[in-house]
PDB file of C-alpha atoms in Angstrom:
ATOM      1  CA  UNK A   1      15.044  -5.664   4.059  1.00 78.00           C
ATOM      2  CA  UNK A   2      17.799  -4.809   1.592  1.00 66.00           C
ATOM      3  CA  UNK A   3      20.383  -5.694   4.290  1.00 73.00           C
ATOM      4  CA  UNK A   4      19.049  -9.251   4.530  1.00 75.00           C
ATOM      5  CA  UNK A   5      17.447  -8.756   7.925  1.00 86.00           C
ATOM      6  CA  UNK A   6      14.391 -10.767   6.897  1.00 92.00           C
ATOM      7  CA  UNK A   7      12.767 -11.384  10.278  1.00 95.00           C
ATOM      8  CA  UNK A   8      13.351  -7.826  11.457  1.00 96.00           C
ATOM      9  CA  UNK A   9      11.883  -6.548   8.207  1.00 96.00           C
ATOM     10  CA  UNK A  10       8.725  -8.528   8.855  1.00 97.00           C
ATOM     11  CA  UNK A  11       8.361  -7.122  12.346  1.00 97.00           C
ATOM     12  CA  UNK A  12       8.971  -3.565  11.116  1.00 97.00           C
ATOM     13  CA  UNK A  13       6.476  -3.881   8.244  1.00 97.00           C
ATOM     14  CA  UNK A  14       3.833  -5.438  10.496  1.00 98.00           C
ATOM     15  CA  UNK A  15       4.391  -2.697  13.072  1.00 98.00           C
ATOM     16  CA  UNK A  16       3.944  -0.030  10.398  1.00 98.00           C
ATOM     17  CA  UNK A  17       0.655  -1.682   9.366  1.00 98.00           C
ATOM     18  CA  UNK A  18      -0.505  -1.685  12.984  1.00 98.00           C
ATOM     19  CA  UNK A  19       0.381   1.986  13.321  1.00 98.00           C
ATOM     20  CA  UNK A  20      -1.758   2.641  10.236  1.00 98.00           C
ATOM     21  CA  UNK A  21      -4.594   0.759  11.941  1.00 98.00           C
ATOM     22  CA  UNK A  22      -4.152   3.087  14.927  1.00 98.00           C
ATOM     23  CA  UNK A  23      -4.700   6.026  12.589  1.00 98.00           C
ATOM     24  CA  UNK A  24      -7.968   4.499  11.366  1.00 98.00           C
ATOM     25  CA  UNK A  25      -9.189   3.862  14.901  1.00 98.00           C
ATOM     26  CA  UNK A  26      -8.371   7.404  16.015  1.00 98.00           C
ATOM     27  CA  UNK A  27      -9.888   8.991  12.894  1.00 98.00           C
ATOM     28  CA  UNK A  28     -13.094   6.967  13.076  1.00 98.00           C
ATOM     29  CA  UNK A  29     -13.676   6.893  16.812  1.00 98.00           C
ATOM     30  CA  UNK A  30     -12.224  10.200  18.010  1.00 98.00           C
ATOM     31  CA  UNK A  31     -12.465  12.535  15.043  1.00 97.00           C
ATOM     32  CA  UNK A  32     -15.608  11.270  13.316  1.00 96.00           C
ATOM     33  CA  UNK A  33     -17.635   9.753  16.163  1.00 97.00           C
ATOM     34  CA  UNK A  34     -16.343  12.125  18.879  1.00 98.00           C
ATOM     35  CA  UNK A  35     -15.371   9.477  21.438  1.00 98.00           C
ATOM     36  CA  UNK A  36     -12.972  10.709  24.134  1.00 98.00           C
ATOM     37  CA  UNK A  37      -9.268   9.974  23.598  1.00 98.00           C
ATOM     38  CA  UNK A  38      -8.721   8.129  26.908  1.00 98.00           C
ATOM     39  CA  UNK A  39     -11.522   5.676  26.093  1.00 98.00           C
ATOM     40  CA  UNK A  40     -10.247   5.145  22.537  1.00 98.00           C
ATOM     41  CA  UNK A  41      -6.757   4.502  23.941  1.00 98.00           C
ATOM     42  CA  UNK A  42      -8.261   1.953  26.333  1.00 98.00           C
ATOM     43  CA  UNK A  43     -10.064   0.228  23.453  1.00 98.00           C
ATOM     44  CA  UNK A  44      -6.855   0.084  21.426  1.00 98.00           C
ATOM     45  CA  UNK A  45      -4.988  -1.566  24.301  1.00 97.00           C
ATOM     46  CA  UNK A  46      -7.867  -4.005  24.781  1.00 97.00           C
ATOM     47  CA  UNK A  47      -8.007  -4.886  21.080  1.00 97.00           C
ATOM     48  CA  UNK A  48      -4.275  -5.741  21.194  1.00 94.00           C
ATOM     49  CA  UNK A  49      -2.561  -5.929  17.821  1.00 95.00           C
ATOM     50  CA  UNK A  50      -3.484  -5.312  14.227  1.00 97.00           C
ATOM     51  CA  UNK A  51      -5.841  -8.300  14.015  1.00 97.00           C
ATOM     52  CA  UNK A  52      -7.747  -7.285  17.140  1.00 97.00           C
ATOM     53  CA  UNK A  53      -7.929  -3.627  16.175  1.00 98.00           C
ATOM     54  CA  UNK A  54      -9.103  -4.582  12.700  1.00 98.00           C
ATOM     55  CA  UNK A  55     -11.799  -7.043  13.814  1.00 98.00           C
ATOM     56  CA  UNK A  56     -12.955  -5.417  17.064  1.00 98.00           C
ATOM     57  CA  UNK A  57     -12.619  -1.704  16.292  1.00 98.00           C
ATOM     58  CA  UNK A  58     -12.085  -0.846  12.632  1.00 98.00           C
ATOM     59  CA  UNK A  59     -14.690  -3.034  10.937  1.00 98.00           C
ATOM     60  CA  UNK A  60     -17.468  -2.098  13.392  1.00 98.00           C
ATOM     61  CA  UNK A  61     -16.481   1.594  13.194  1.00 97.00           C
ATOM     62  CA  UNK A  62     -16.671   1.753   9.393  1.00 98.00           C
ATOM     63  CA  UNK A  63     -19.752  -0.432   8.953  1.00 97.00           C
ATOM     64  CA  UNK A  64     -22.060   1.322   6.510  1.00 95.00           C
ATOM     65  CA  UNK A  65     -19.378   3.772   5.337  1.00 94.00           C
ATOM     66  CA  UNK A  66     -18.319   4.031   1.698  1.00 93.00           C
ATOM     67  CA  UNK A  67     -14.888   2.611   2.541  1.00 95.00           C
ATOM     68  CA  UNK A  68     -16.158  -0.377   4.552  1.00 97.00           C
ATOM     69  CA  UNK A  69     -15.849  -2.753   1.575  1.00 97.00           C
ATOM     70  CA  UNK A  70     -12.304  -1.579   0.855  1.00 96.00           C
ATOM     71  CA  UNK A  71     -11.338  -2.288   4.454  1.00 98.00           C
ATOM     72  CA  UNK A  72     -13.125  -5.678   4.489  1.00 97.00           C
ATOM     73  CA  UNK A  73     -11.070  -6.809   1.493  1.00 98.00           C
ATOM     74  CA  UNK A  74      -7.916  -6.459   3.627  1.00 98.00           C
ATOM     75  CA  UNK A  75      -8.921  -9.266   5.982  1.00 98.00           C
ATOM     76  CA  UNK A  76      -6.737 -12.025   4.491  1.00 98.00           C
ATOM     77  CA  UNK A  77      -3.707  -9.756   4.181  1.00 98.00           C
ATOM     78  CA  UNK A  78      -4.041  -8.588   7.777  1.00 98.00           C
ATOM     79  CA  UNK A  79      -4.386 -12.193   8.943  1.00 97.00           C
ATOM     80  CA  UNK A  80      -1.262 -13.216   7.030  1.00 97.00           C
ATOM     81  CA  UNK A  81       0.762 -10.267   8.318  1.00 98.00           C
ATOM     82  CA  UNK A  82      -0.295 -11.009  11.887  1.00 97.00           C
ATOM     83  CA  UNK A  83       0.408 -14.749  11.657  1.00 97.00           C
ATOM     84  CA  UNK A  84       3.907 -14.365  10.211  1.00 97.00           C
ATOM     85  CA  UNK A  85       4.818 -11.522  12.584  1.00 97.00           C
ATOM     86  CA  UNK A  86       3.603 -13.435  15.623  1.00 96.00           C
ATOM     87  CA  UNK A  87       5.560 -16.513  14.556  1.00 96.00           C
ATOM     88  CA  UNK A  88       8.729 -14.430  14.733  1.00 96.00           C
ATOM     89  CA  UNK A  89       7.966 -12.391  17.842  1.00 95.00           C
ATOM     90  CA  UNK A  90       6.187 -15.000  19.962  1.00 95.00           C
ATOM     91  CA  UNK A  91       7.402 -18.382  18.667  1.00 93.00           C
ATOM     92  CA  UNK A  92      11.014 -17.522  17.844  1.00 93.00           C
ATOM     93  CA  UNK A  93      10.759 -18.399  14.154  1.00 94.00           C
ATOM     94  CA  UNK A  94      13.061 -16.926  11.534  1.00 92.00           C
ATOM     95  CA  UNK A  95      12.262 -15.997   7.955  1.00 91.00           C
ATOM     96  CA  UNK A  96      14.049 -15.596   4.657  1.00 92.00           C
ATOM     97  CA  UNK A  97      13.528 -13.221   1.748  1.00 91.00           C
ATOM     98  CA  UNK A  98      10.256 -14.622   0.356  1.00 92.00           C
ATOM     99  CA  UNK A  99       8.039 -14.261   3.435  1.00 94.00           C
ATOM    100  CA  UNK A 100       9.708 -10.952   4.288  1.00 95.00           C
ATOM    101  CA  UNK A 101       8.860  -9.570   0.862  1.00 95.00           C
ATOM    102  CA  UNK A 102       5.323 -10.982   1.124  1.00 96.00           C
ATOM    103  CA  UNK A 103       4.717  -9.234   4.452  1.00 97.00           C
ATOM    104  CA  UNK A 104       6.210  -5.988   3.180  1.00 97.00           C
ATOM    105  CA  UNK A 105       3.969  -6.030   0.085  1.00 97.00           C
ATOM    106  CA  UNK A 106       0.854  -6.883   2.098  1.00 98.00           C
ATOM    107  CA  UNK A 107       1.704  -4.317   4.771  1.00 98.00           C
ATOM    108  CA  UNK A 108       2.161  -1.645   2.107  1.00 98.00           C
ATOM    109  CA  UNK A 109      -1.251  -2.521   0.655  1.00 98.00           C
ATOM    110  CA  UNK A 110      -2.907  -2.304   4.083  1.00 98.00           C
ATOM    111  CA  UNK A 111      -1.113   0.924   5.015  1.00 98.00           C
ATOM    112  CA  UNK A 112      -2.032   2.612   1.741  1.00 98.00           C
ATOM    113  CA  UNK A 113      -5.685   1.541   1.994  1.00 98.00           C
ATOM    114  CA  UNK A 114      -5.950   2.744   5.589  1.00 98.00           C
ATOM    115  CA  UNK A 115      -4.003   5.992   5.416  1.00 98.00           C
ATOM    116  CA  UNK A 116      -5.277   7.156   2.016  1.00 97.00           C
ATOM    117  CA  UNK A 117      -8.824   7.054   3.347  1.00 97.00           C
ATOM    118  CA  UNK A 118      -7.925  10.057   5.498  1.00 97.00           C
ATOM    119  CA  UNK A 119      -4.836  11.475   3.699  1.00 97.00           C
ATOM    120  CA  UNK A 120      -5.385  10.862  -0.011  1.00 96.00           C
ATOM    121  CA  UNK A 121      -1.935  11.997  -1.185  1.00 96.00           C
ATOM    122  CA  UNK A 122      -0.070   9.595   1.112  1.00 96.00           C
ATOM    123  CA  UNK A 123       2.290   7.175  -0.637  1.00 95.00           C
ATOM    124  CA  UNK A 124       4.914   4.550   0.128  1.00 92.00           C
ATOM    125  CA  UNK A 125       7.737   3.447  -2.118  1.00 89.00           C
ATOM    126  CA  UNK A 126       7.400  -0.064  -3.465  1.00 88.00           C
ATOM    127  CA  UNK A 127      10.196  -2.419  -2.434  1.00 81.00           C
ATOM    128  CA  UNK A 128      11.630  -4.846  -4.977  1.00 79.00           C
ATOM    129  CA  UNK A 129      12.213  -8.428  -3.935  1.00 79.00           C
ATOM    130  CA  UNK A 130      15.759  -9.294  -2.894  1.00 79.00           C
ATOM    131  CA  UNK A 131      16.960 -12.864  -3.213  1.00 75.00           C
ATOM    132  CA  UNK A 132      18.574 -14.567  -0.227  1.00 64.00           C
ATOM    133  CA  UNK A 133      21.849 -15.017  -2.122  1.00 55.00           C
ATOM    134  CA  UNK A 134      22.017 -11.259  -2.814  1.00 48.00           C
ATOM    135  CA  UNK A 135      23.142 -10.616   0.727  1.00 46.00           C
ATOM    136  CA  UNK A 136      25.675 -13.426   1.161  1.00 43.00           C
ATOM    137  CA  UNK A 137      28.511 -11.014   0.427  1.00 35.00           C
ATOM    138  CA  UNK A 138      27.272  -8.730   3.206  1.00 37.00           C
ATOM    139  CA  UNK A 139      27.350 -11.435   5.872  1.00 41.00           C
ATOM    140  CA  UNK A 140      30.205 -11.227   8.394  1.00 36.00           C
ATOM    141  CA  UNK A 141      32.929 -13.769   7.860  1.00 35.00           C
ATOM    142  CA  UNK A 142      35.484 -15.084  10.284  1.00 40.00           C
ATOM    143  CA  UNK A 143      39.042 -14.235   9.319  1.00 43.00           C
ATOM    144  CA  UNK A 144      41.870 -16.608  10.082  1.00 43.00           C
ATOM    145  CA  UNK A 145      44.437 -15.217  12.460  1.00 44.00           C
ATOM    146  CA  UNK A 146      47.856 -14.365  11.080  1.00 48.00           C
ATOM    147  CA  UNK A 147      49.681 -16.295  13.820  1.00 44.00           C
TER     148      UNK A 147
END
């Protein structure tokens, strides 16, 4: 993000949030409910992506648990992360600093909520917003030949 790689930053942040969702699925289904790993892996492939894992696996798995409400409150953030990420990966869109920072902030919130449920001391550094113009000096420039 600090290098001005806005679209890549979005994909990386969204991927990190999906990996955190994988942790929730494995903790809830394998470790708490005792479902076999191969079947849980199959379910994760079937659910396909953070939105699918969240709606099809996580919410049903935590229904009735103390942390169900905390997880339900993440719905809009997960939807936003997924929509922006998919626009880049599947529709070839590009982003600038503002949506990149938005996805990073929302991903951090989701990751912390998910991971801290099972590892309470887990933390992630907060990333400060970088303006688009901040990185103009880091962009490659064409040099005139000395001919």
